[in-house]
PDB file of C-alpha atoms in Angstrom:
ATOM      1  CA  UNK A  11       0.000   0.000   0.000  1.00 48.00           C
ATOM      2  CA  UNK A  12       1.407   3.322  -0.834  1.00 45.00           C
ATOM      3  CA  UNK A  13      -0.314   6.144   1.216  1.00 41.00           C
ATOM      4  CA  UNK A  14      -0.374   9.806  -0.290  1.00 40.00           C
ATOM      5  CA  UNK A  15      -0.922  12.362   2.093  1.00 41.00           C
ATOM      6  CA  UNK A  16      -4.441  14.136   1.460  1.00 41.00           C
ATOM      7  CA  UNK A  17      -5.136  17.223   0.671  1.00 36.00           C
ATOM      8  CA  UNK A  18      -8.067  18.628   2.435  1.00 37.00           C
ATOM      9  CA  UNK A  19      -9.117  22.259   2.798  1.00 35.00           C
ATOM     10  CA  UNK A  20     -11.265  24.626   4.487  1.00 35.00           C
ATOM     11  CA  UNK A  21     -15.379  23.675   3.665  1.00 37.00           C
ATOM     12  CA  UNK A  22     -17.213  26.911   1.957  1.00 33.00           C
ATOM     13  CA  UNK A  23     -20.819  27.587   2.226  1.00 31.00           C
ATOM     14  CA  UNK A  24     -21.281  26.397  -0.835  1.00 29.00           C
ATOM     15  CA  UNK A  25     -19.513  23.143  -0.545  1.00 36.00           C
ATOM     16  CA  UNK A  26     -22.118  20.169   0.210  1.00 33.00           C
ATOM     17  CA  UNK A  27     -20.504  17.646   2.518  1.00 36.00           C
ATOM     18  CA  UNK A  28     -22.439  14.811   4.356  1.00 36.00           C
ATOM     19  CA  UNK A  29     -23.133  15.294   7.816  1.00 38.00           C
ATOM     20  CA  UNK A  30     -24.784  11.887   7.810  1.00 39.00           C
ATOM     21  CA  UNK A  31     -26.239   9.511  10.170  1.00 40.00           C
ATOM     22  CA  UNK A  32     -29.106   7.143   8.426  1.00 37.00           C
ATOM     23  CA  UNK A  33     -31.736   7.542   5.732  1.00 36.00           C
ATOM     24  CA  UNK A  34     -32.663   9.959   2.894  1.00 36.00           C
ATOM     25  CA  UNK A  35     -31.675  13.685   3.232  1.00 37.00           C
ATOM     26  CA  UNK A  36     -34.111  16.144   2.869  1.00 38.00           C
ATOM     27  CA  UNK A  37     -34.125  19.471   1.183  1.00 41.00           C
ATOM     28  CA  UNK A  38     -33.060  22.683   2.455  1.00 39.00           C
ATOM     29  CA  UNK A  39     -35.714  24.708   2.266  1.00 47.00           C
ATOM     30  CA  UNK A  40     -36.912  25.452   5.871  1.00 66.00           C
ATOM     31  CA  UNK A  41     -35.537  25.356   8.910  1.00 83.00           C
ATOM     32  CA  UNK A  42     -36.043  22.293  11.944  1.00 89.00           C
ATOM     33  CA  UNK A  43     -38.939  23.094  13.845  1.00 88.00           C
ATOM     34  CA  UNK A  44     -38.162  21.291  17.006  1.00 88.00           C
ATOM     35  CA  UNK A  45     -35.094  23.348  17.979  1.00 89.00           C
ATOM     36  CA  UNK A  46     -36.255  26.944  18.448  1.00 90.00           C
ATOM     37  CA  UNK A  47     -35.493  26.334  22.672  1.00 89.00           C
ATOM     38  CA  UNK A  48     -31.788  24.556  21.577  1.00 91.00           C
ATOM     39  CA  UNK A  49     -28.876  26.853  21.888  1.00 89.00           C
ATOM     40  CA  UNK A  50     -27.307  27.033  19.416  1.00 91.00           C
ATOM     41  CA  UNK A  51     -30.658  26.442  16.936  1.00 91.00           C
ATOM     42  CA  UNK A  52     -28.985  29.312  13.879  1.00 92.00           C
ATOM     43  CA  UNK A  53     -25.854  26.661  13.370  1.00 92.00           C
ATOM     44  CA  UNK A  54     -28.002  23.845  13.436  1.00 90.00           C
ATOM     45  CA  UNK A  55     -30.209  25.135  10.861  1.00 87.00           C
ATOM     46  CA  UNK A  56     -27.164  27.036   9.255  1.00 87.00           C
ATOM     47  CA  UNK A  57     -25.565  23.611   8.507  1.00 82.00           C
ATOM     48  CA  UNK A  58     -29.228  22.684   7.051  1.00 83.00           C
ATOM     49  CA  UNK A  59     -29.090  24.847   4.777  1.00 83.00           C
ATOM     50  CA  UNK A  60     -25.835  24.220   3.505  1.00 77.00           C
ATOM     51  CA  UNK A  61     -27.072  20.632   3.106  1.00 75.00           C
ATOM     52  CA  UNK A  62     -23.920  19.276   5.839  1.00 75.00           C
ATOM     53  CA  UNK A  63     -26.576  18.200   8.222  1.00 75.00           C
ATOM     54  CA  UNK A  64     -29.760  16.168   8.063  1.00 72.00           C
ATOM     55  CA  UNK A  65     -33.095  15.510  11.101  1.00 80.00           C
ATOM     56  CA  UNK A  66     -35.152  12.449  10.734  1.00 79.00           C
ATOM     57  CA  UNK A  67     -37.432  14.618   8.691  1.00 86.00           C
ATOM     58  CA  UNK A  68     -37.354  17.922   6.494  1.00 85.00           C
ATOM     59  CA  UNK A  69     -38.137  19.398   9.956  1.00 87.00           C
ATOM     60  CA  UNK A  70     -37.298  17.608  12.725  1.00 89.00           C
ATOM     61  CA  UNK A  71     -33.666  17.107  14.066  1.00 90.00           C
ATOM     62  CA  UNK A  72     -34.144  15.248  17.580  1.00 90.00           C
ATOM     63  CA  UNK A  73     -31.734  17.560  19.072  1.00 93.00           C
ATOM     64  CA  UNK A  74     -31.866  15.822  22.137  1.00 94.00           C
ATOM     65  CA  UNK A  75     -31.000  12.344  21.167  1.00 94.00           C
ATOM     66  CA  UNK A  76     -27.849  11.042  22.583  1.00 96.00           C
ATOM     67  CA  UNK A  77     -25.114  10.097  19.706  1.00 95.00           C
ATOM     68  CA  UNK A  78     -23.316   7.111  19.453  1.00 95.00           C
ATOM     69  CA  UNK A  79     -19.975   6.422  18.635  1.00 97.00           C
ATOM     70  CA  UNK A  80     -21.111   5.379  15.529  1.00 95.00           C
ATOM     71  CA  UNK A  81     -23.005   8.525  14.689  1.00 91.00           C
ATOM     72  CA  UNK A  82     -19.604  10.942  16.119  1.00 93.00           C
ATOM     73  CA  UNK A  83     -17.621   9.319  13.814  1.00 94.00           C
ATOM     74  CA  UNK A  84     -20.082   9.682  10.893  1.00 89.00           C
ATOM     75  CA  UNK A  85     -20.572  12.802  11.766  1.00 88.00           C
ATOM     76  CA  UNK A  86     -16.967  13.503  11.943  1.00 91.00           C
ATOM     77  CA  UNK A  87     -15.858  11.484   8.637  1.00 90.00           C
ATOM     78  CA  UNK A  88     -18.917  12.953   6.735  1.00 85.00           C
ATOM     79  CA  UNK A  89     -18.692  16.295   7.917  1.00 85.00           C
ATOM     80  CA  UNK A  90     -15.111  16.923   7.352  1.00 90.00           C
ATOM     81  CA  UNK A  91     -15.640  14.789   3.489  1.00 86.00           C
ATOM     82  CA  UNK A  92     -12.507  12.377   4.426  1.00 91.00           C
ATOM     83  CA  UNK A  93     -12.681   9.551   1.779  1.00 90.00           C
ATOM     84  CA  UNK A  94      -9.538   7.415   0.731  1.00 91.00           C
ATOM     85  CA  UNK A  95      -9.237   8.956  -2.695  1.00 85.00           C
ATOM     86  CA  UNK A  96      -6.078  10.204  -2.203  1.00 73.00           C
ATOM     87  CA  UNK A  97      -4.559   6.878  -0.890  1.00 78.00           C
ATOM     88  CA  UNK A  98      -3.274   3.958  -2.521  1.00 73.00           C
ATOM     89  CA  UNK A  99      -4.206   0.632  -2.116  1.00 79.00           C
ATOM     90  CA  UNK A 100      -3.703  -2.976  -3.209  1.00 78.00           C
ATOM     91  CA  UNK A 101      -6.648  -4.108  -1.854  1.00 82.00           C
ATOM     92  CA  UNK A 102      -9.905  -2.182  -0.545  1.00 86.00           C
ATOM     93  CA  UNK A 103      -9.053  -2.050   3.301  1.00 93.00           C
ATOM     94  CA  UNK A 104     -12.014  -3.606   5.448  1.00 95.00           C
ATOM     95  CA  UNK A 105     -13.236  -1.923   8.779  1.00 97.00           C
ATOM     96  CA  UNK A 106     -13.146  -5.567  10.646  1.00 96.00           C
ATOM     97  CA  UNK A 107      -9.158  -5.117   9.872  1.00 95.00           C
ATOM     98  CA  UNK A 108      -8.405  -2.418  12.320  1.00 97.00           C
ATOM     99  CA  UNK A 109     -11.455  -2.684  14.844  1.00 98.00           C
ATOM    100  CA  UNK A 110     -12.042  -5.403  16.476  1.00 97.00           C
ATOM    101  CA  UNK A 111     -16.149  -4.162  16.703  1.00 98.00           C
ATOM    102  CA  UNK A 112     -17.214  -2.575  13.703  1.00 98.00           C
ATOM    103  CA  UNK A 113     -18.095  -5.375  11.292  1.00 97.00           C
ATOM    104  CA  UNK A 114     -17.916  -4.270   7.249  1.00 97.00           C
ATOM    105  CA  UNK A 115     -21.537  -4.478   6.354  1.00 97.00           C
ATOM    106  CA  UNK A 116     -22.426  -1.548   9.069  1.00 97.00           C
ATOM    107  CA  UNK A 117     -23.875   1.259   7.707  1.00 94.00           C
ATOM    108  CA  UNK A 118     -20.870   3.463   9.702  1.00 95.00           C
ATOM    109  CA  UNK A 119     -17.741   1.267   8.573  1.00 97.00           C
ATOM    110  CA  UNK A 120     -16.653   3.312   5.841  1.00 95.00           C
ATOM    111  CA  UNK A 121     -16.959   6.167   7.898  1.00 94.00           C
ATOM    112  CA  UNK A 122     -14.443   4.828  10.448  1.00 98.00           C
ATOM    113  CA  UNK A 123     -12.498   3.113   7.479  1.00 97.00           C
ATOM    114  CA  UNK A 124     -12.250   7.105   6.231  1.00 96.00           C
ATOM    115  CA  UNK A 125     -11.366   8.542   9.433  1.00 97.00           C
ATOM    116  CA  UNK A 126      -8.643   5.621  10.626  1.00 97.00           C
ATOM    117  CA  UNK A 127      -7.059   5.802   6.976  1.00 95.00           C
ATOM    118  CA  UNK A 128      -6.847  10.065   6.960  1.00 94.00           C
ATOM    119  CA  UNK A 129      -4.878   9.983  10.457  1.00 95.00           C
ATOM    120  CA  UNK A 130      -7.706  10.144  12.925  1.00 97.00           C
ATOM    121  CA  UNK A 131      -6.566   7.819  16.285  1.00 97.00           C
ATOM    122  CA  UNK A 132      -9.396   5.948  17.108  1.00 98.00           C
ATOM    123  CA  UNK A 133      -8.765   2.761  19.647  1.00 97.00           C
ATOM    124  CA  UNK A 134      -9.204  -0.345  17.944  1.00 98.00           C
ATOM    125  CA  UNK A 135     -11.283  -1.952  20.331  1.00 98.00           C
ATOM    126  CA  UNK A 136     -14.246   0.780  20.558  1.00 98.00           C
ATOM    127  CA  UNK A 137     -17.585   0.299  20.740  1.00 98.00           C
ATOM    128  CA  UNK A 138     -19.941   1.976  17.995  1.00 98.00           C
ATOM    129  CA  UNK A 139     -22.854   1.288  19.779  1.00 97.00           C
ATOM    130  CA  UNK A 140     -22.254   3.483  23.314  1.00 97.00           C
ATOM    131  CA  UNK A 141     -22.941   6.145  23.682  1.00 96.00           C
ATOM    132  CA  UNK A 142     -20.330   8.970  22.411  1.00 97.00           C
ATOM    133  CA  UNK A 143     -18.883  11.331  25.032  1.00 98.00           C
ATOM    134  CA  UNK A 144     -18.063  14.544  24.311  1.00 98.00           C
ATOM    135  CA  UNK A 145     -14.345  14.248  25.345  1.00 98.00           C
ATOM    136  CA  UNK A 146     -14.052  11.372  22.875  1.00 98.00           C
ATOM    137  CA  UNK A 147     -16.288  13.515  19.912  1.00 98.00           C
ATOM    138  CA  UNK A 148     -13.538  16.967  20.959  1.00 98.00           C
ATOM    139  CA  UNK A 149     -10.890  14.407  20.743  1.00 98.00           C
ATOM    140  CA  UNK A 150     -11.572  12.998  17.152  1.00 98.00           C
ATOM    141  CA  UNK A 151     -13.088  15.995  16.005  1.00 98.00           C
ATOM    142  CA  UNK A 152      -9.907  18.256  16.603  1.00 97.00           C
ATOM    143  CA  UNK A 153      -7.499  15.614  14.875  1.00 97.00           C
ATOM    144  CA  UNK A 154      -9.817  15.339  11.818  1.00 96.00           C
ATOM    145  CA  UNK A 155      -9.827  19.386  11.314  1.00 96.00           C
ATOM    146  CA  UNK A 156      -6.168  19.670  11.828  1.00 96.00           C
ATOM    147  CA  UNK A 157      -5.593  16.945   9.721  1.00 94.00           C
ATOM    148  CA  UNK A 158      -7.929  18.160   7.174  1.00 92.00           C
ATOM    149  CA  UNK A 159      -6.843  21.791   7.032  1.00 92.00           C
ATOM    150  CA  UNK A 160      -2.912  21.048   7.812  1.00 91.00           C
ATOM    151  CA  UNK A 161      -2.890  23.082  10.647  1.00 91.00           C
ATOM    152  CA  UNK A 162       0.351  23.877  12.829  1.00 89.00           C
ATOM    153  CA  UNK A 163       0.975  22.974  15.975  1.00 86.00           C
ATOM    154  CA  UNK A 164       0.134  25.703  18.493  1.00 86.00           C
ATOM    155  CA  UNK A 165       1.779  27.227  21.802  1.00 87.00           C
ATOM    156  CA  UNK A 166      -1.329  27.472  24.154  1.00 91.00           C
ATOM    157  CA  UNK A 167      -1.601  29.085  27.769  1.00 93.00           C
ATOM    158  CA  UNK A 168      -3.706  25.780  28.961  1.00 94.00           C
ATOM    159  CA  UNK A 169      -7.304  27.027  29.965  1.00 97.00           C
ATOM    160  CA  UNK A 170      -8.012  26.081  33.699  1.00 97.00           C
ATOM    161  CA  UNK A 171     -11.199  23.295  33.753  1.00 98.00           C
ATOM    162  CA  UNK A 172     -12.097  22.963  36.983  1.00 98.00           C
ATOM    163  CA  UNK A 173     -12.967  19.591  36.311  1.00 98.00           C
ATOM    164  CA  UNK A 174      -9.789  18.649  34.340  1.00 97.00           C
ATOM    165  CA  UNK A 175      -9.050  15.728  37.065  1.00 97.00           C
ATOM    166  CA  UNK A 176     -12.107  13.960  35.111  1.00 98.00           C
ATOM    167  CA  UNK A 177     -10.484  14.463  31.862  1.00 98.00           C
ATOM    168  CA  UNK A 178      -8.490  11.476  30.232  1.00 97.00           C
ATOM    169  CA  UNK A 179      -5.244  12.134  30.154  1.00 97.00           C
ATOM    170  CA  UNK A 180      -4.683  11.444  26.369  1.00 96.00           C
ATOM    171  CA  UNK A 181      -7.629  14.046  25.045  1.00 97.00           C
ATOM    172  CA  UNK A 182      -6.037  16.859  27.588  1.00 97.00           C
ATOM    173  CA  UNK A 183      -4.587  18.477  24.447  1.00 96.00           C
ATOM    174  CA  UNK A 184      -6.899  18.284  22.305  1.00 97.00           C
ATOM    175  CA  UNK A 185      -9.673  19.492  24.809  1.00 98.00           C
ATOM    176  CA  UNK A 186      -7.526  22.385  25.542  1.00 97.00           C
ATOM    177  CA  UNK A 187      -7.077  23.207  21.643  1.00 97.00           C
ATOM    178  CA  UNK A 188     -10.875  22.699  21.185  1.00 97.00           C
ATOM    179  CA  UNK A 189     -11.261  26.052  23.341  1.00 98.00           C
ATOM    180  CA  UNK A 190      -8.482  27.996  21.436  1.00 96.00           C
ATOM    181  CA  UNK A 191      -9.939  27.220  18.609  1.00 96.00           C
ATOM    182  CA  UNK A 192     -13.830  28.000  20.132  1.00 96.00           C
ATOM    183  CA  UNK A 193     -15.361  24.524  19.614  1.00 98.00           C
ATOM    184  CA  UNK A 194     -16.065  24.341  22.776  1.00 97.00           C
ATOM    185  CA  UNK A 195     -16.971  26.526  25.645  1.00 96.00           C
ATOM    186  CA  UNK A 196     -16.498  25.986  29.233  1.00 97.00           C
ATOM    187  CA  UNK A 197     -19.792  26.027  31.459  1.00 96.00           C
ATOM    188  CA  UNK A 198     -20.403  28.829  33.894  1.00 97.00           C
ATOM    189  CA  UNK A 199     -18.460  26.994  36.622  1.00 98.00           C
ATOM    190  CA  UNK A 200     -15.145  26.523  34.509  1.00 98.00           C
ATOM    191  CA  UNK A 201     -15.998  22.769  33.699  1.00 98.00           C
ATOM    192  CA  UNK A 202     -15.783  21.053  30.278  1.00 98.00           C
ATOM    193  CA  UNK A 203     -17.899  18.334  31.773  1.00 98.00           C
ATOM    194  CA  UNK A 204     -15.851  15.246  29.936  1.00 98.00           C
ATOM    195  CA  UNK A 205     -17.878  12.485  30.277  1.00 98.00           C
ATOM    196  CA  UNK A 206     -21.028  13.894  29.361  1.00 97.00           C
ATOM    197  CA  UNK A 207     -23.058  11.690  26.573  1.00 97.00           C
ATOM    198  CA  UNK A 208     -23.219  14.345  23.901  1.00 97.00           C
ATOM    199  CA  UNK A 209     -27.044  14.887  22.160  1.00 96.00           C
ATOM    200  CA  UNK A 210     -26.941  15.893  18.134  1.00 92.00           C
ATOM    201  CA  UNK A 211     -27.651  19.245  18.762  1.00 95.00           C
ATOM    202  CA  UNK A 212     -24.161  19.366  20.723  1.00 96.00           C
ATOM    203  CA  UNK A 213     -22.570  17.501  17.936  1.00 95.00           C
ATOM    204  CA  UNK A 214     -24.152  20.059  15.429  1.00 93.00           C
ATOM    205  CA  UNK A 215     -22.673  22.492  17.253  1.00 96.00           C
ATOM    206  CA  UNK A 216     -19.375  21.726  17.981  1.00 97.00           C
ATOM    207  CA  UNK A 217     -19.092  20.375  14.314  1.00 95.00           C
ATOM    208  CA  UNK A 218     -20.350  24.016  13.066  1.00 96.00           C
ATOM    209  CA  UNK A 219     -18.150  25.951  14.797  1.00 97.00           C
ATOM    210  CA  UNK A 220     -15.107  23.401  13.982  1.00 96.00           C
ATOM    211  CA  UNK A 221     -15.854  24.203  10.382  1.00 94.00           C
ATOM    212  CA  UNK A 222     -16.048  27.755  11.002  1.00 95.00           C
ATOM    213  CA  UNK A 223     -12.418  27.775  12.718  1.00 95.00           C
ATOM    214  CA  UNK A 224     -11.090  25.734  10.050  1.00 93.00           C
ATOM    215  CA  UNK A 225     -12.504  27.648   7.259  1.00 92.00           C
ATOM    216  CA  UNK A 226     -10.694  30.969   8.868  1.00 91.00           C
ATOM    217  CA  UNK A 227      -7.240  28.896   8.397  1.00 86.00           C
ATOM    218  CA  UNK A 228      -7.498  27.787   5.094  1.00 74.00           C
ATOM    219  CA  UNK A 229      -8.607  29.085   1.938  1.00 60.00           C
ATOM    220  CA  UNK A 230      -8.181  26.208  -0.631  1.00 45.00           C
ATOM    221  CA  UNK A 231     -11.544  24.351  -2.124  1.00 38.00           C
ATOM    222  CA  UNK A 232     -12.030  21.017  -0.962  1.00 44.00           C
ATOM    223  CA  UNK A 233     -11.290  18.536  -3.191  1.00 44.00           C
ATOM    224  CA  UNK A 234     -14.064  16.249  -4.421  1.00 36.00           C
TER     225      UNK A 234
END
């Protein structure tokens, strides 16, 4: 196998990327009607619009639903349009090769196929089917848009989380990136609340404003 390095850039507003969990995808001609109360509710229906998100209907988006790992990595692989096109291979790599529980006929394999194959670290042994926490979602998230969008390595002044004793060790940097780069927000106590099970309209969230900060650092189309 000869592996390339890809060449991913910043996402546009006109670029349509799949934000994708399961079933058809809808048009984008009105907004979601069940997340006028969600914070957050203009980048939901923002990423709507650009056609990088879908609800279980044309108007409904279940912002409360929990994700699974499954879905964050969709999310994540769809979102940020990693594919394998740039790569080389002898053979069409299967899912069931690197993880030890994602089998190749799920719907999400070639999203974590995508994701493990464009330089996002995802433990072998996870478990699509818990529940995703949003440490975990920050985690992958911030290695797929610094992969994506080549992005330096940065100096930081850590942030102080008041409940960075919860955090596991391994995401500590990327958490603390995730707030330079204003994917996430601390709450009004000072914690980042790691563990947390993370509901779409969180993941639509952080995912928008991941975009947005990657967009800022990059200028280059995507490539298809």
């Amino acid at each position: 196998m000869n592996f390339k390095k890809s060449a991913f850039a910043a996402v546009t507003s006109v670029s349509l990327l799949t934000f994708s969990l399961a079933g058809p995808i809808f048009a984008a001609d009105s907004s979601f009607k069940d997340i006028n109360n969600v914070t957050g509710k203009d980048k939901i229906n923002s990423l709507k619009e650009q056609g990088l998100i879908k609800g279980i209907s044309d108007t409904q988006f279940l912002p409360g639903s929990k994700v699974t790992t499954a879905q964050g990595v969709q999310f994540i692989a769809g979102g940020l349009q990693l594919s394998l096109a740039a790569i080389d291979f002898n053979k069409a790599p299967l899912a069931s090769s690197t993880f030890s529980k994602v089998k190749d006929n799920a719907w999400y394999a070639e999203a974590f196929v995508n994701a493990h194959y464009n330089g996002i670290e995802i433990a072998a042994d996870i478990d699509p089917s818990k529940p995703m926490t949003k440490e975990l979602f920050t985690n992958l998230l911030v290695q797929g848009i610094e992969k994506v969008g080549n992005l330096p390595m940065i100096n930081i002044v850590p942030a102080d989380i008041a409940d960075a004793d919860a955090l596991e060790p391994s995401f500590q940097g990327s958490i603390q990136r995730s707030l330079k780069y204003n994917i996430n927000t601390l709450d009004a106590n000072g914690k980042f609340n790691p563990k947390k099970q993370i509901t779409r309209a969180e993941a639509a969230v952080m995912l928008y404003n991941a975009l947005d900060y990657l967009k800022s650092k990059t200028n280059t189309a995507p490539q298809s």
